[in-house]
mmCIF file of C-alpha atoms in Angstrom:
data_model
loop_
_atom_site.group_PDB
_atom_site.id
_atom_site.type_symbol
_atom_site.label_atom_id
_atom_site.label_comp_id
_atom_site.label_asym_id
_atom_site.label_seq_id
_atom_site.Cartn_x
_atom_site.Cartn_y
_atom_site.Cartn_z
ATOM 1 C CA UNK N 26 0.111 -0.227 0.101
ATOM 2 C CA UNK N 27 3.029 2.219 -0.117
ATOM 3 C CA UNK N 28 2.411 5.070 2.060
ATOM 4 C CA UNK N 29 -0.216 7.059 0.703
ATOM 5 C CA UNK N 30 -2.170 7.412 3.817
ATOM 6 C CA UNK N 31 0.998 9.023 5.618
ATOM 7 C CA UNK N 32 1.521 11.634 2.320
ATOM 8 C CA UNK N 33 -2.430 12.554 2.780
ATOM 9 C CA UNK N 34 -1.608 13.152 6.591
ATOM 10 C CA UNK N 35 1.367 15.338 5.079
ATOM 11 C CA UNK N 36 -0.615 17.074 2.507
ATOM 12 C CA UNK N 37 -3.855 17.238 4.831
ATOM 13 C CA UNK N 38 -5.690 15.916 2.010
ATOM 14 C CA UNK N 39 -8.367 13.137 1.649
ATOM 15 C CA UNK N 40 -6.978 9.796 0.935
ATOM 16 C CA UNK N 41 -9.508 8.091 -1.724
ATOM 17 C CA UNK N 42 -9.225 4.290 -1.254
ATOM 18 C CA UNK N 43 -6.352 3.097 -3.269
ATOM 19 C CA UNK N 44 -6.703 1.333 -6.724
ATOM 20 C CA UNK N 45 -3.988 -1.418 -7.091
ATOM 21 C CA UNK N 46 -2.191 -1.864 -10.140
ATOM 22 C CA UNK N 47 -2.615 -5.089 -11.883
ATOM 23 C CA UNK N 48 0.633 -7.310 -10.995
ATOM 24 C CA UNK N 49 2.301 -8.043 -14.377
ATOM 25 C CA UNK N 50 3.832 -11.432 -13.188
ATOM 26 C CA UNK N 51 0.893 -12.926 -11.235
ATOM 27 C CA UNK N 52 -2.006 -10.885 -13.259
ATOM 28 C CA UNK N 53 -3.778 -10.557 -10.261
ATOM 29 C CA UNK N 54 -6.409 -7.436 -10.282
ATOM 30 C CA UNK N 55 -7.662 -7.803 -6.718
ATOM 31 C CA UNK N 56 -9.223 -4.651 -5.175
ATOM 32 C CA UNK N 57 -8.140 -3.172 -1.993
ATOM 33 C CA UNK N 58 -11.788 -3.954 -0.558
ATOM 34 C CA UNK N 59 -11.349 -7.830 -1.917
ATOM 35 C CA UNK N 60 -8.210 -8.110 0.522
ATOM 36 C CA UNK N 61 -8.791 -5.552 3.215
ATOM 37 C CA UNK N 62 -11.818 -4.552 5.275
ATOM 38 C CA UNK N 63 -12.419 -1.310 3.944
ATOM 39 C CA UNK N 64 -14.784 -0.124 6.628
ATOM 40 C CA UNK N 65 -12.185 -1.227 9.690
ATOM 41 C CA UNK N 66 -9.480 0.686 7.689
ATOM 42 C CA UNK N 67 -11.409 4.047 7.995
ATOM 43 C CA UNK N 68 -12.624 3.927 11.134
ATOM 44 C CA UNK N 69 -9.127 2.835 12.657
ATOM 45 C CA UNK N 70 -7.712 5.910 10.991
ATOM 46 C CA UNK N 71 -10.876 8.457 11.371
ATOM 47 C CA UNK N 72 -8.859 10.503 14.019
ATOM 48 C CA UNK N 73 -5.887 10.566 11.846
ATOM 49 C CA UNK N 74 -7.001 11.287 8.016
ATOM 50 C CA UNK N 75 -10.261 11.546 5.983
ATOM 51 C CA UNK N 76 -10.900 8.595 3.827
ATOM 52 C CA UNK N 77 -13.511 8.383 1.523
ATOM 53 C CA UNK N 78 -14.237 5.193 -0.653
ATOM 54 C CA UNK N 79 -14.681 6.864 -3.963
ATOM 55 C CA UNK N 80 -13.921 10.332 -5.160
ATOM 56 C CA UNK N 81 -16.930 12.829 -5.223
ATOM 57 C CA UNK N 82 -18.831 13.256 -8.350
ATOM 58 C CA UNK N 83 -17.066 16.442 -9.015
ATOM 59 C CA UNK N 84 -13.803 14.683 -9.966
ATOM 60 C CA UNK N 85 -15.485 11.261 -11.452
ATOM 61 C CA UNK N 86 -13.473 12.450 -14.810
ATOM 62 C CA UNK N 87 -10.442 11.604 -12.984
ATOM 63 C CA UNK N 88 -9.949 7.962 -13.913
ATOM 64 C CA UNK N 89 -7.121 5.500 -15.004
ATOM 65 C CA UNK N 90 -8.449 5.725 -18.509
ATOM 66 C CA UNK N 91 -7.968 9.782 -18.122
ATOM 67 C CA UNK N 92 -4.509 9.821 -17.097
ATOM 68 C CA UNK N 93 -3.721 6.661 -19.657
ATOM 69 C CA UNK N 94 -4.651 9.161 -22.767
ATOM 70 C CA UNK N 95 -2.170 11.978 -22.231
ATOM 71 C CA UNK N 96 -0.009 13.959 -19.917
ATOM 72 C CA UNK N 97 -2.496 15.735 -17.326
ATOM 73 C CA UNK N 98 -1.675 18.587 -15.029
ATOM 74 C CA UNK N 99 -3.464 16.544 -12.098
ATOM 75 C CA UNK N 100 -0.956 13.581 -12.278
ATOM 76 C CA UNK N 101 2.251 13.391 -10.962
ATOM 77 C CA UNK N 102 4.586 10.858 -12.347
ATOM 78 C CA UNK N 103 7.998 11.861 -11.504
ATOM 79 C CA UNK N 104 7.893 10.838 -7.844
ATOM 80 C CA UNK N 105 11.279 9.690 -6.534
ATOM 81 C CA UNK N 106 11.978 6.601 -4.696
ATOM 82 C CA UNK N 107 11.570 7.622 -0.834
ATOM 83 C CA UNK N 108 10.838 11.116 -1.575
ATOM 84 C CA UNK N 109 10.963 13.373 1.303
ATOM 85 C CA UNK N 110 7.610 14.945 2.591
ATOM 86 C CA UNK N 111 9.299 18.613 1.571
ATOM 87 C CA UNK N 112 9.290 16.868 -1.775
ATOM 88 C CA UNK N 113 5.434 16.340 -1.470
ATOM 89 C CA UNK N 114 4.737 19.635 0.113
ATOM 90 C CA UNK N 115 6.877 21.237 -2.607
ATOM 91 C CA UNK N 116 5.847 19.107 -5.928
ATOM 92 C CA UNK N 117 1.943 17.992 -5.122
ATOM 93 C CA UNK N 118 0.331 20.464 -2.451
ATOM 94 C CA UNK N 119 0.551 22.995 -5.439
ATOM 95 C CA UNK N 120 -1.361 20.749 -7.798
ATOM 96 C CA UNK N 121 -3.909 19.777 -5.071
ATOM 97 C CA UNK N 122 -4.516 23.389 -4.264
ATOM 98 C CA UNK N 123 -4.683 24.442 -7.950
ATOM 99 C CA UNK N 124 -7.053 21.661 -9.163
ATOM 100 C CA UNK N 125 -8.647 20.294 -5.828
ATOM 101 C CA UNK N 126 -7.119 16.676 -6.843
ATOM 102 C CA UNK N 127 -3.621 15.135 -7.056
ATOM 103 C CA UNK N 128 -2.979 11.732 -8.630
ATOM 104 C CA UNK N 129 0.408 10.239 -7.967
ATOM 105 C CA UNK N 130 1.037 7.178 -10.077
ATOM 106 C CA UNK N 131 3.018 5.145 -9.806
ATOM 107 C CA UNK N 132 3.471 5.124 -5.862
ATOM 108 C CA UNK N 133 4.590 2.097 -4.480
ATOM 109 C CA UNK N 134 7.740 3.119 -1.819
ATOM 110 C CA UNK N 135 7.471 6.732 -2.952
ATOM 111 C CA UNK N 136 7.886 8.194 0.578
ATOM 112 C CA UNK N 137 11.317 8.041 2.641
ATOM 113 C CA UNK N 138 11.608 6.545 5.938
ATOM 114 C CA UNK N 139 14.435 9.319 7.157
ATOM 115 C CA UNK N 140 13.474 12.601 8.905
ATOM 116 C CA UNK N 141 10.086 12.235 8.897
ATOM 117 C CA UNK N 142 7.859 13.857 12.007
ATOM 118 C CA UNK N 143 7.132 11.521 14.499
ATOM 119 C CA UNK N 144 3.380 11.676 13.977
ATOM 120 C CA UNK N 145 3.823 10.653 10.246
ATOM 121 C CA UNK N 146 6.233 7.303 11.942
ATOM 122 C CA UNK N 147 3.513 6.689 14.442
ATOM 123 C CA UNK N 148 0.627 6.719 11.579
ATOM 124 C CA UNK N 149 2.453 4.495 9.129
ATOM 125 C CA UNK N 150 2.848 1.912 12.056
ATOM 126 C CA UNK N 151 -1.070 2.690 13.079
ATOM 127 C CA UNK N 152 -1.943 1.567 9.555
ATOM 128 C CA UNK N 153 0.653 -1.475 9.183
ATOM 129 C CA UNK N 154 -0.295 -3.099 12.708
ATOM 130 C CA UNK N 155 -3.917 -1.871 13.413
ATOM 131 C CA UNK N 156 -5.843 -0.598 10.448
ATOM 132 C CA UNK N 157 -5.132 -3.126 7.730
ATOM 133 C CA UNK N 158 -7.065 -6.062 8.547
ATOM 134 C CA UNK N 159 -7.950 -8.794 6.094
ATOM 135 C CA UNK N 160 -11.241 -9.805 4.891
ATOM 136 C CA UNK N 161 -12.865 -12.481 6.437
ATOM 137 C CA UNK N 162 -12.444 -15.015 3.610
ATOM 138 C CA UNK N 163 -8.759 -14.412 3.938
ATOM 139 C CA UNK N 164 -8.344 -14.393 7.920
ATOM 140 C CA UNK N 165 -10.474 -17.795 7.901
ATOM 141 C CA UNK N 166 -8.408 -19.100 5.041
ATOM 142 C CA UNK N 167 -4.971 -18.418 7.318
ATOM 143 C CA UNK N 168 -6.503 -19.575 10.366
ATOM 144 C CA UNK N 169 -7.311 -23.074 8.536
ATOM 145 C CA UNK N 170 -3.613 -23.090 7.239
ATOM 146 C CA UNK N 171 -2.241 -22.276 10.551
ATOM 147 C CA UNK N 172 -4.409 -24.860 12.352
ATOM 148 C CA UNK N 173 -3.621 -27.754 9.462
ATOM 149 C CA UNK N 174 0.139 -27.202 10.257
ATOM 150 C CA UNK N 175 -0.012 -26.935 14.112
ATOM 151 C CA UNK N 176 -2.263 -30.686 13.920
ATOM 152 C CA UNK N 177 -1.389 -32.624 10.901
ATOM 153 C CA UNK N 178 2.302 -33.904 11.265
ATOM 154 C CA UNK N 179 2.738 -34.806 7.780
ATOM 155 C CA UNK N 180 2.440 -31.320 6.429
ATOM 156 C CA UNK N 181 5.477 -30.102 8.901
ATOM 157 C CA UNK N 182 7.739 -32.077 6.844
ATOM 158 C CA UNK N 183 9.837 -30.729 3.812
ATOM 159 C CA UNK N 184 11.314 -33.152 1.457
ATOM 160 C CA UNK N 185 10.643 -35.766 4.363
ATOM 161 C CA UNK N 186 12.567 -34.012 6.812
ATOM 162 C CA UNK N 187 10.728 -32.619 9.785
ATOM 163 C CA UNK N 188 10.568 -28.864 10.304
ATOM 164 C CA UNK N 189 11.393 -27.612 13.974
ATOM 165 C CA UNK N 190 8.257 -25.844 15.809
#
């Protein structure tokens, strides 16, 4: 999920639930909502940032297709790997203020880990360890796998060699 929540906090912007790019290797088109409990995510972060499930109708034009058809003033494509908070304030905030919307794509790993305010570091931890919760189907599958690993000795072998627990 990168650090879009932290960037939203830095910019005092509303975060729209992210769209995942289709993985070119796995061809996985899963959505954020298919993997994570969206309502839990929003509720867990409600005191930190504003999050919406989709863009307001005024911005319905801001789609993947729109950005794929040309250079757009509202799209930032040149985000450096591990950009600083100042970079976002200097490069994204003016676009956000001018147009009311800014799209940063691609986004993965686009916020530095160094020299960020403690409030942003805490938010990152809160997202990773509290806000991101798998949907029930994924949680149940995980619990089933763990149960089988604990209760079926033959599963606990790799190439006939017992795995230590």
